[in-house]
Coordinates of C-alpha atoms and ligand atoms in Angstrom, one line a residue:
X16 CA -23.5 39.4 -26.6
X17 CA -23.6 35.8 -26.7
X18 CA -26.5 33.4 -27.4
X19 CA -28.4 31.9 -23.9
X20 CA -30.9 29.0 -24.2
X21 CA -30.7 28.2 -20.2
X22 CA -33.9 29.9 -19.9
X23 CA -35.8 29.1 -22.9
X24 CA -38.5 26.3 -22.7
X25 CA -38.1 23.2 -24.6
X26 CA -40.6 20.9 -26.3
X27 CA -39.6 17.4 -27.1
X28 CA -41.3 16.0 -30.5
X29 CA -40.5 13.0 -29.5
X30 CA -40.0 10.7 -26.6
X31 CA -41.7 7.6 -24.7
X32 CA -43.9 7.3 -20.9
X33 CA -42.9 5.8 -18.1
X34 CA -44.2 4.4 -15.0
X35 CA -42.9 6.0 -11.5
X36 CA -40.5 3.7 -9.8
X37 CA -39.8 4.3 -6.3
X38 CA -37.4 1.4 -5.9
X39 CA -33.7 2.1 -5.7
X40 CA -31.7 0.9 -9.0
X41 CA -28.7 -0.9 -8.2
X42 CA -25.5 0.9 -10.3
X43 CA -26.0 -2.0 -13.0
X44 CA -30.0 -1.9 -13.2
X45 CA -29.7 1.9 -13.9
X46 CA -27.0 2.0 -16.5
X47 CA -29.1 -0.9 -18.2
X48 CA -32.2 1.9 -18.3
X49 CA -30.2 4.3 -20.3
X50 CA -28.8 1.5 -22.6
X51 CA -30.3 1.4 -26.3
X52 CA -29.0 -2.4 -26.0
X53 CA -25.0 -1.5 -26.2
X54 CA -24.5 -3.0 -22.4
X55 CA -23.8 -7.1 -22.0
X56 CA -26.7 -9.2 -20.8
X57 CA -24.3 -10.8 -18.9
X58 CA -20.6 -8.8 -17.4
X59 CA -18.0 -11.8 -17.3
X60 CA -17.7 -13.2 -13.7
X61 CA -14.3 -12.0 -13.3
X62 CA -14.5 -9.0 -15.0
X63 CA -12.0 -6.6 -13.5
X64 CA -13.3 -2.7 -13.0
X65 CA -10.8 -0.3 -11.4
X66 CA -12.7 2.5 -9.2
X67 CA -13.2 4.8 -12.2
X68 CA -13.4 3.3 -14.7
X69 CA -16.3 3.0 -16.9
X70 CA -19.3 0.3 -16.6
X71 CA -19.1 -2.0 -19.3
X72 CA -20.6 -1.4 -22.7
X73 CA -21.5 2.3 -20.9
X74 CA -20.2 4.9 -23.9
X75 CA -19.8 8.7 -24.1
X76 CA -23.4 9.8 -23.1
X77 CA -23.6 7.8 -20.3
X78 CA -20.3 9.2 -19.5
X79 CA -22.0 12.7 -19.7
X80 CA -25.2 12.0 -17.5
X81 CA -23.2 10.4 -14.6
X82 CA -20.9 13.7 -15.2
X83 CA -23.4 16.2 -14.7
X84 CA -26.0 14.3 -12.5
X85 CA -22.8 14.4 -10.0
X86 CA -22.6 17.9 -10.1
X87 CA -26.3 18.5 -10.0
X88 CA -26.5 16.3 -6.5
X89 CA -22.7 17.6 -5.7
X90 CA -21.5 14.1 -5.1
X91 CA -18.4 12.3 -6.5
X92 CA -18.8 11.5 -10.3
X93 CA -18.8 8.0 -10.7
X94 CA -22.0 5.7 -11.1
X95 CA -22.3 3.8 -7.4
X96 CA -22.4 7.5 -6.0
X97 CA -24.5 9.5 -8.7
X98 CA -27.2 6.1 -8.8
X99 CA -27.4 6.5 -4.6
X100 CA -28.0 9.9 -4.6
X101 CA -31.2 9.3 -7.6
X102 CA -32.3 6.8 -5.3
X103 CA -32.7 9.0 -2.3
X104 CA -34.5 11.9 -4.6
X105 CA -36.6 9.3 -6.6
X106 CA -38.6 7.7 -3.3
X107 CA -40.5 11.0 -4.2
X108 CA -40.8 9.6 -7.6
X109 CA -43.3 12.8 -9.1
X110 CA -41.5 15.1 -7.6
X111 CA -38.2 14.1 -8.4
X112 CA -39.4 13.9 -12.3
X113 CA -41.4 17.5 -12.4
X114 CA -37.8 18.8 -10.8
X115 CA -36.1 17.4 -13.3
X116 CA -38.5 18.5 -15.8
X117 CA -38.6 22.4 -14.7
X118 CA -35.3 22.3 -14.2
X119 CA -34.8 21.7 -17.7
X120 CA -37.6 24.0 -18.9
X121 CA -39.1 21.3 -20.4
X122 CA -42.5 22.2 -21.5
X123 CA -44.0 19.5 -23.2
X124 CA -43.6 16.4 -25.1
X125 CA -44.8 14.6 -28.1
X126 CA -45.1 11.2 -26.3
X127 CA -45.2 8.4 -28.6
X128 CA -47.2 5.6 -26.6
X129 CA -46.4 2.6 -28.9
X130 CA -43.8 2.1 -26.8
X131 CA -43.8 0.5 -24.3
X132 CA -47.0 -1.9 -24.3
X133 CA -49.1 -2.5 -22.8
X134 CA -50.3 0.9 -23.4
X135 CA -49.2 3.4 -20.4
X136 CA -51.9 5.8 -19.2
X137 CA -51.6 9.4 -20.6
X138 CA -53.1 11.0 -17.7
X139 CA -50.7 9.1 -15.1
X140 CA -47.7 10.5 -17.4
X141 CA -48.8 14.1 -17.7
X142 CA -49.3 14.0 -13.8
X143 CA -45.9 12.3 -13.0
X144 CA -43.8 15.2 -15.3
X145 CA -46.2 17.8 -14.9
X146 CA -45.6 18.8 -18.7
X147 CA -48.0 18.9 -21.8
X148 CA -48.4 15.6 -23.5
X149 CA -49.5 15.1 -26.9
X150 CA -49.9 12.0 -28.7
X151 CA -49.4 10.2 -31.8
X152 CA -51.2 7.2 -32.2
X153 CA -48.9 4.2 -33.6
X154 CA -50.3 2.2 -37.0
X155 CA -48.3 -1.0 -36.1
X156 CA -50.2 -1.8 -33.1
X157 CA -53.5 -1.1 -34.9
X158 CA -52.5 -3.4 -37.6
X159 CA -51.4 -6.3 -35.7
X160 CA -55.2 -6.2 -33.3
X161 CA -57.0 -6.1 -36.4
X162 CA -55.3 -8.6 -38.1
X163 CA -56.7 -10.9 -35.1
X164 CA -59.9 -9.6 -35.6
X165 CA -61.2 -9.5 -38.6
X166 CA -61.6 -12.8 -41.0
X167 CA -60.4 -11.3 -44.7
X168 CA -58.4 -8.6 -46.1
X169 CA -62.0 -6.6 -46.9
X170 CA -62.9 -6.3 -43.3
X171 CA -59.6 -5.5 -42.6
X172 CA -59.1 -2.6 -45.1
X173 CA -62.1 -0.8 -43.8
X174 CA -61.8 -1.2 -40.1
X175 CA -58.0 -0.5 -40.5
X176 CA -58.6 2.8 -42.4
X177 CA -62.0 3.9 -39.7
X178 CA -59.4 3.4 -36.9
X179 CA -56.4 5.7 -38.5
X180 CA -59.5 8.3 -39.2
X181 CA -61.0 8.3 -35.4
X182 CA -58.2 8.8 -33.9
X183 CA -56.9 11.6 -35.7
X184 CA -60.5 13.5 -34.8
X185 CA -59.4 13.4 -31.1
X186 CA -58.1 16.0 -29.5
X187 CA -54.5 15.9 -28.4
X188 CA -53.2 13.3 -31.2
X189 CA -50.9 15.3 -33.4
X190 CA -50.7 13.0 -36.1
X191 CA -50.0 9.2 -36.9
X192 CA -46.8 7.6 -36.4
X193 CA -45.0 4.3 -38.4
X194 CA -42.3 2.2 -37.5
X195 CA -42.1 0.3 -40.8
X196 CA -38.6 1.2 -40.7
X197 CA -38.7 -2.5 -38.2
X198 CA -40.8 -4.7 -40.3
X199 CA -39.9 -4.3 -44.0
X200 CA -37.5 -0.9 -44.3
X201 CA -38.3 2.3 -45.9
X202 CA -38.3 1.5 -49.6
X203 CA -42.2 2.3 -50.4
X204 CA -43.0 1.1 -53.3
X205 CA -46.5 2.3 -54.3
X206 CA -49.7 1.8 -53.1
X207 CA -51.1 -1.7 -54.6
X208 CA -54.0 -2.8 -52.8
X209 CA -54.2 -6.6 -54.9
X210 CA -50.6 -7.3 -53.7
X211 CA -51.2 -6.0 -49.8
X212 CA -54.3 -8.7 -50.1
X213 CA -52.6 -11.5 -51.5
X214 CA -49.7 -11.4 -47.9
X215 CA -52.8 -10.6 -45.3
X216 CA -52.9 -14.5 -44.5
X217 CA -49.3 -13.9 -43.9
X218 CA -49.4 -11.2 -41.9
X219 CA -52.5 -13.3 -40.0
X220 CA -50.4 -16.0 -39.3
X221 CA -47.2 -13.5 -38.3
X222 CA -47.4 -10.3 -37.3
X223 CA -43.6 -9.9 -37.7
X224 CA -43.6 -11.0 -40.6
X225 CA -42.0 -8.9 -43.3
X226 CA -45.0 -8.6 -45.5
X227 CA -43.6 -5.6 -47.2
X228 CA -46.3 -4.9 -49.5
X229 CA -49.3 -5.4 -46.9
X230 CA -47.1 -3.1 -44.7
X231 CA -46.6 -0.2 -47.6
X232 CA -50.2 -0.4 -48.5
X233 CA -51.1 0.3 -44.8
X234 CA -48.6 3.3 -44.8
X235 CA -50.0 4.8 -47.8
X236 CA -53.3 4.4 -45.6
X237 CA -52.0 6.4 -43.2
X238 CA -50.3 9.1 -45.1
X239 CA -53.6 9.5 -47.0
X240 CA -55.2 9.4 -43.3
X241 CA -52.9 12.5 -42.3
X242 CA -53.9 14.3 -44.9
X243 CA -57.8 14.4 -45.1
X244 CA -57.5 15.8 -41.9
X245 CA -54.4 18.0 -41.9
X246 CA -52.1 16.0 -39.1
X247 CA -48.8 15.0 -39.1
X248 CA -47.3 11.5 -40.0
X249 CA -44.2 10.1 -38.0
X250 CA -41.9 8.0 -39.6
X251 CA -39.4 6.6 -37.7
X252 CA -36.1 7.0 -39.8
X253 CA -32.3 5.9 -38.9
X254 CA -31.3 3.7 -36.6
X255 CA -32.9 2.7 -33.4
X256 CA -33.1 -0.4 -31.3
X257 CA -31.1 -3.6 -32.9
X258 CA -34.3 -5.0 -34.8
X259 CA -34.4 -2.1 -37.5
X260 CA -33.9 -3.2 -41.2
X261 CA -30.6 -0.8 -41.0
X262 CA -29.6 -1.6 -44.4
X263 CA -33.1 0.2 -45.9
X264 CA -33.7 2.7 -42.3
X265 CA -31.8 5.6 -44.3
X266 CA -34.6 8.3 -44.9
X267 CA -33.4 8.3 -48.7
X268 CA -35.4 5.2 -49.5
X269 CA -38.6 7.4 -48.6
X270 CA -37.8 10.3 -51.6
X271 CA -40.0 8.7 -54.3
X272 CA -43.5 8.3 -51.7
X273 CA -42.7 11.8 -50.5
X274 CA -42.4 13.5 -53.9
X275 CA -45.2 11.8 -55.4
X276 CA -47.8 14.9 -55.7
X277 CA -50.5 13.2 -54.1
X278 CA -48.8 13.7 -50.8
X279 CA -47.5 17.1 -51.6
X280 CA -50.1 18.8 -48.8
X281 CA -49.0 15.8 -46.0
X282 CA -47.0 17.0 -43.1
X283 CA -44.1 14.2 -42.6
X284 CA -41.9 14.1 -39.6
X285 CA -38.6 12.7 -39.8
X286 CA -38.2 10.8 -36.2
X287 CA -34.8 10.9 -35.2
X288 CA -33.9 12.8 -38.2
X289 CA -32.6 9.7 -40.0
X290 CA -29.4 9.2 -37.5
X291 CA -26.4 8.5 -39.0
X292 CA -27.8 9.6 -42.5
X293 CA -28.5 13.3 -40.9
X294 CA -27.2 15.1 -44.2
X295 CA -29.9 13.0 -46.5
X296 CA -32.7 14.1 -43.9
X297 CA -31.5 17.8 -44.3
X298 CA -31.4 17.6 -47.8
X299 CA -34.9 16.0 -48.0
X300 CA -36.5 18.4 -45.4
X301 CA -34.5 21.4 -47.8
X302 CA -36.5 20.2 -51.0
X303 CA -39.9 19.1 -49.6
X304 CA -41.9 21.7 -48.1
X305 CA -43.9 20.2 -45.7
X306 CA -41.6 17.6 -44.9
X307 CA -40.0 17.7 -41.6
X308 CA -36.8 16.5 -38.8
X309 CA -36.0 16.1 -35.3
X310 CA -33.2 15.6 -33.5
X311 CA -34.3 12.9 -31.2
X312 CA -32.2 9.5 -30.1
X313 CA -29.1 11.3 -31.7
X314 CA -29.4 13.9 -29.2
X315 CA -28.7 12.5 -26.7
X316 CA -27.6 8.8 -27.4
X317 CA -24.5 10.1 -29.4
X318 CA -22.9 12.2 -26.7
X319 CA -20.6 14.8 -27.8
X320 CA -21.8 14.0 -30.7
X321 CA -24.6 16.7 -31.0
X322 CA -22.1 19.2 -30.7
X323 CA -21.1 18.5 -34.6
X324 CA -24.7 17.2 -35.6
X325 CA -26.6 20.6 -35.2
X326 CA -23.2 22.3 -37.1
X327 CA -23.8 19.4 -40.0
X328 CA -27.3 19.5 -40.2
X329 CA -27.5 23.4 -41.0
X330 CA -25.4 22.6 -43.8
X331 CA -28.7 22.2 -45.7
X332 CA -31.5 21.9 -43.4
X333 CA -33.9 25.7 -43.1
X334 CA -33.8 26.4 -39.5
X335 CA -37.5 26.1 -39.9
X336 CA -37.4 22.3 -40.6
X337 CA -35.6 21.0 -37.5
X338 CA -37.2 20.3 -34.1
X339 CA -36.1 19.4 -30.5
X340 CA -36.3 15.4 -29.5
X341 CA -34.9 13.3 -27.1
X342 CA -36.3 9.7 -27.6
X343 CA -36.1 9.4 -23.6
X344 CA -38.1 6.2 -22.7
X345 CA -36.8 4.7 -19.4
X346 CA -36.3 7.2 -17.0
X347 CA -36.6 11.2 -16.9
X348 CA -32.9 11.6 -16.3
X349 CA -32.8 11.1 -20.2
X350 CA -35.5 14.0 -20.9
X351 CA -33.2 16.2 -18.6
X352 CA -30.0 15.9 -20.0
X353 CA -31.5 15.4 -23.3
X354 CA -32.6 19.0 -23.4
X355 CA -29.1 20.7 -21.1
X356 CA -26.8 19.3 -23.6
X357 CA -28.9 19.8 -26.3
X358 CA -28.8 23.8 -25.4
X359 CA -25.0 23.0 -24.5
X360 CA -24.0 22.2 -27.7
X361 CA -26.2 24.1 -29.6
X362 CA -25.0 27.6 -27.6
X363 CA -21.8 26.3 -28.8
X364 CA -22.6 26.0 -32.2
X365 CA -24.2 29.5 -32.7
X366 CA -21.8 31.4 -30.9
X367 CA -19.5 29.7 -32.9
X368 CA -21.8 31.3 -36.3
X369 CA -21.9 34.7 -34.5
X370 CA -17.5 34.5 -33.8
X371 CA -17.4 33.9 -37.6
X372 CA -19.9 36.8 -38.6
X373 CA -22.3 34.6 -40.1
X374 CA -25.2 36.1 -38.2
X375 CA -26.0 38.5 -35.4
X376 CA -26.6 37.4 -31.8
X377 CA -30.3 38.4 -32.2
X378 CA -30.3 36.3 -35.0
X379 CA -28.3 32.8 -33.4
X380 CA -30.6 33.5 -30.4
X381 CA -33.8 33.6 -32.5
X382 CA -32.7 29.9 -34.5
X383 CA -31.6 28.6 -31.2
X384 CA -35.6 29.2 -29.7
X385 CA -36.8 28.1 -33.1
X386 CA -35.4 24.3 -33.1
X387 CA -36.2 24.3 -29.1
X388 CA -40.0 24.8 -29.6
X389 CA -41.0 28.0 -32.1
X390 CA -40.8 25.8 -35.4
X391 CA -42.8 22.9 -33.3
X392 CA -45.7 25.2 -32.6
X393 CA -45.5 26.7 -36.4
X394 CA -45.8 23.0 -37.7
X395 CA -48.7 21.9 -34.6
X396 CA -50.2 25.0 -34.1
X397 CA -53.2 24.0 -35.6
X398 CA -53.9 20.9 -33.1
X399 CA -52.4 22.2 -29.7
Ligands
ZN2 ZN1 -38.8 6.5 -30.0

């Protein structure tokens, strides 16, 4: 017997809203949506494209989606025809979402609202994919408003930490999230509240500025936030959009603030389970037992690619530590493939450990519904 995922529900820990858009995409427009940046702002004039042959700047996933959207609307597989047949299906905007949605089992979703701003309505969301939404509430945004708001450091510090703490009491936010990984990297050094004073002005003045040690204090804020009331912290690890500080984005630089003991009870989750350093992220989630990973942005932004993540990462990872994520933002063709070649590969993958007699089927199928939503409601349980 071999392992099926095609009817097992999926929960993505992590992925963005979006608004319905009822107007058609031109072939260009929609390859630009599924684009983390790689495709030219500007195609040479007499660029020369061969029916065929690939958009430029479009790489293997993109490759992928047009692949299996054609089958799915049983058209020719090539953008112009796959983008005209999304258009047709997409003047129904909800509907053509909650299909796509159900058709990949796709439960619910950790949406991370930080992105984009202005802030997208959670209701509006939930209602357009018809899945569960949870939420995590983002500290940069929270930082930068107060910043504008209040006169010193002191005022600052207080309304800062009051904000972190009311939101956590809501209902339906899972936990905090940080993108510090942008602003000043991942090297925390620890908490020093005279030294996060002293760049506030700074910070005032700029709110991109680097500010490293205002920005660690406020982590430490956060992390200290998470745990009082037993939620999870999100820390975006790994690469990303091209603004991250990649040379200090691998989820290494993060060991000495997640083995200090005063965090030993705080939940962590690894967003995009540092992506390309995925075997540092395994290591760390193997050693640290309430630290955790997801697969997100990798899967699906790295195409074929997942195929040998999910074998690399359970070199070390616990098949407890590893969760589902798709870090769809644009358009809910991403949160559909994200999930189908997610279960692709993974099917792959563990009848591949079955083949080899490393495990039963019951087994492989058991660690394949773990990672698509079982280990998500053993770390959430508590808030869902
Ligand atoms: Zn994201």
């Amino acid at each position: 017997m071999n392992v099926s995922l095609k009817e097992i529900q999926a929960i993505d820990v992590h992925a963005h809203p979006y608004l319905a858009n009822t107007e058609p995409y031109t072939p260009e427009e929609f390859v630009r949506k599924l684009s983390l940046s790689v495709i030219p702002n500007q195609i040479p004039p007499h660029y020369k494209r061969v029916k065929k042959q690939p958009f430029p700047g479009s790489n293997m996933w993109v490759q992928i989606l047009i692949q299996r959207l054609a089958k799915k609307f049983s058209c020719e597989p090539t953008l112009e025809s796959v983008v005209k047949e999304r258009n047709i299906r997409a003047i129904d905007f909800r509907k053509y979402t909650r299909d796509l949605f159900s058709d990949a089992k796709l439960s619910g979703v950790i949406a991370d609202f930080g992105y984009p701003q202005p802030l997208l309505s959670k209701e509006d969301y939930a209602d357009l994919c018809g899945a569960r939404i949870w939420e995590i509430h983002r500290i940069e945004p929270v930082m930068v408003q107060l910043s504008q708001d209040c006169q010193n450091f002191a005022e600052f510090r207080e309304k800062y930490r009051a904000n972190l703490a009311g939101a956590l009491k809501q209902d339906g936010i899972v936990g905090l999230k940080s993108i510090i990984a942008y602003r000043s990297g991942l090297e925390i050094a620890p908490k020093d509240e005279k030294l996060a004073a002293d760049e506030y002005e700074k910070f005032k003045e700029n709110s991109y500025a680097k500010a490293k040690k205002l920005r660690d204090y406020c982590l430490h804020v956060a992390m200290e936030e998470c745990t009082k009331s037993d939620k999870v912290m999100h820390i975006h690890t790994g690469i990303g959009d091209g603004e991250v500080v990649l040379q200090k984005a691998s989820p290494s630089f993060l060991i000495d603030m997640l083995r200090d003991e005063k965090y030993e009870n705080t939940k962590v989750h690894l967003v995009h389970g540092g992506y390309p350093w995925i075997e540092e992220a395994a290591f760390i989630v193997s050693i640290l037992p309430n630290v955790y990973m997801d697969l997100s942005l990798q899967n699906p932004f790295s195409g074929h690619g997942v195929k040998r993540i999910l074998s690399q990462v359970f070199e070390f990872a616990p098949f407890d530590k590893v969760m589902y994520g798709s870090d769809a933002f644009t358009v809910p063709e991403m949160n559909w493939i994200g999930v189908h070649l997610f279960k692709e590969c993974f099917e792959d993958v563990l009848n591949s450990w079955i083949d080899s007699d490393y495990m039963d089927s019951e087994t492989a199928q058991a660690i394949g519904e773990m990672v698509l939503y079982r280990n998500f409601e053993n770390v959430y349980r508590k808030h869902l």
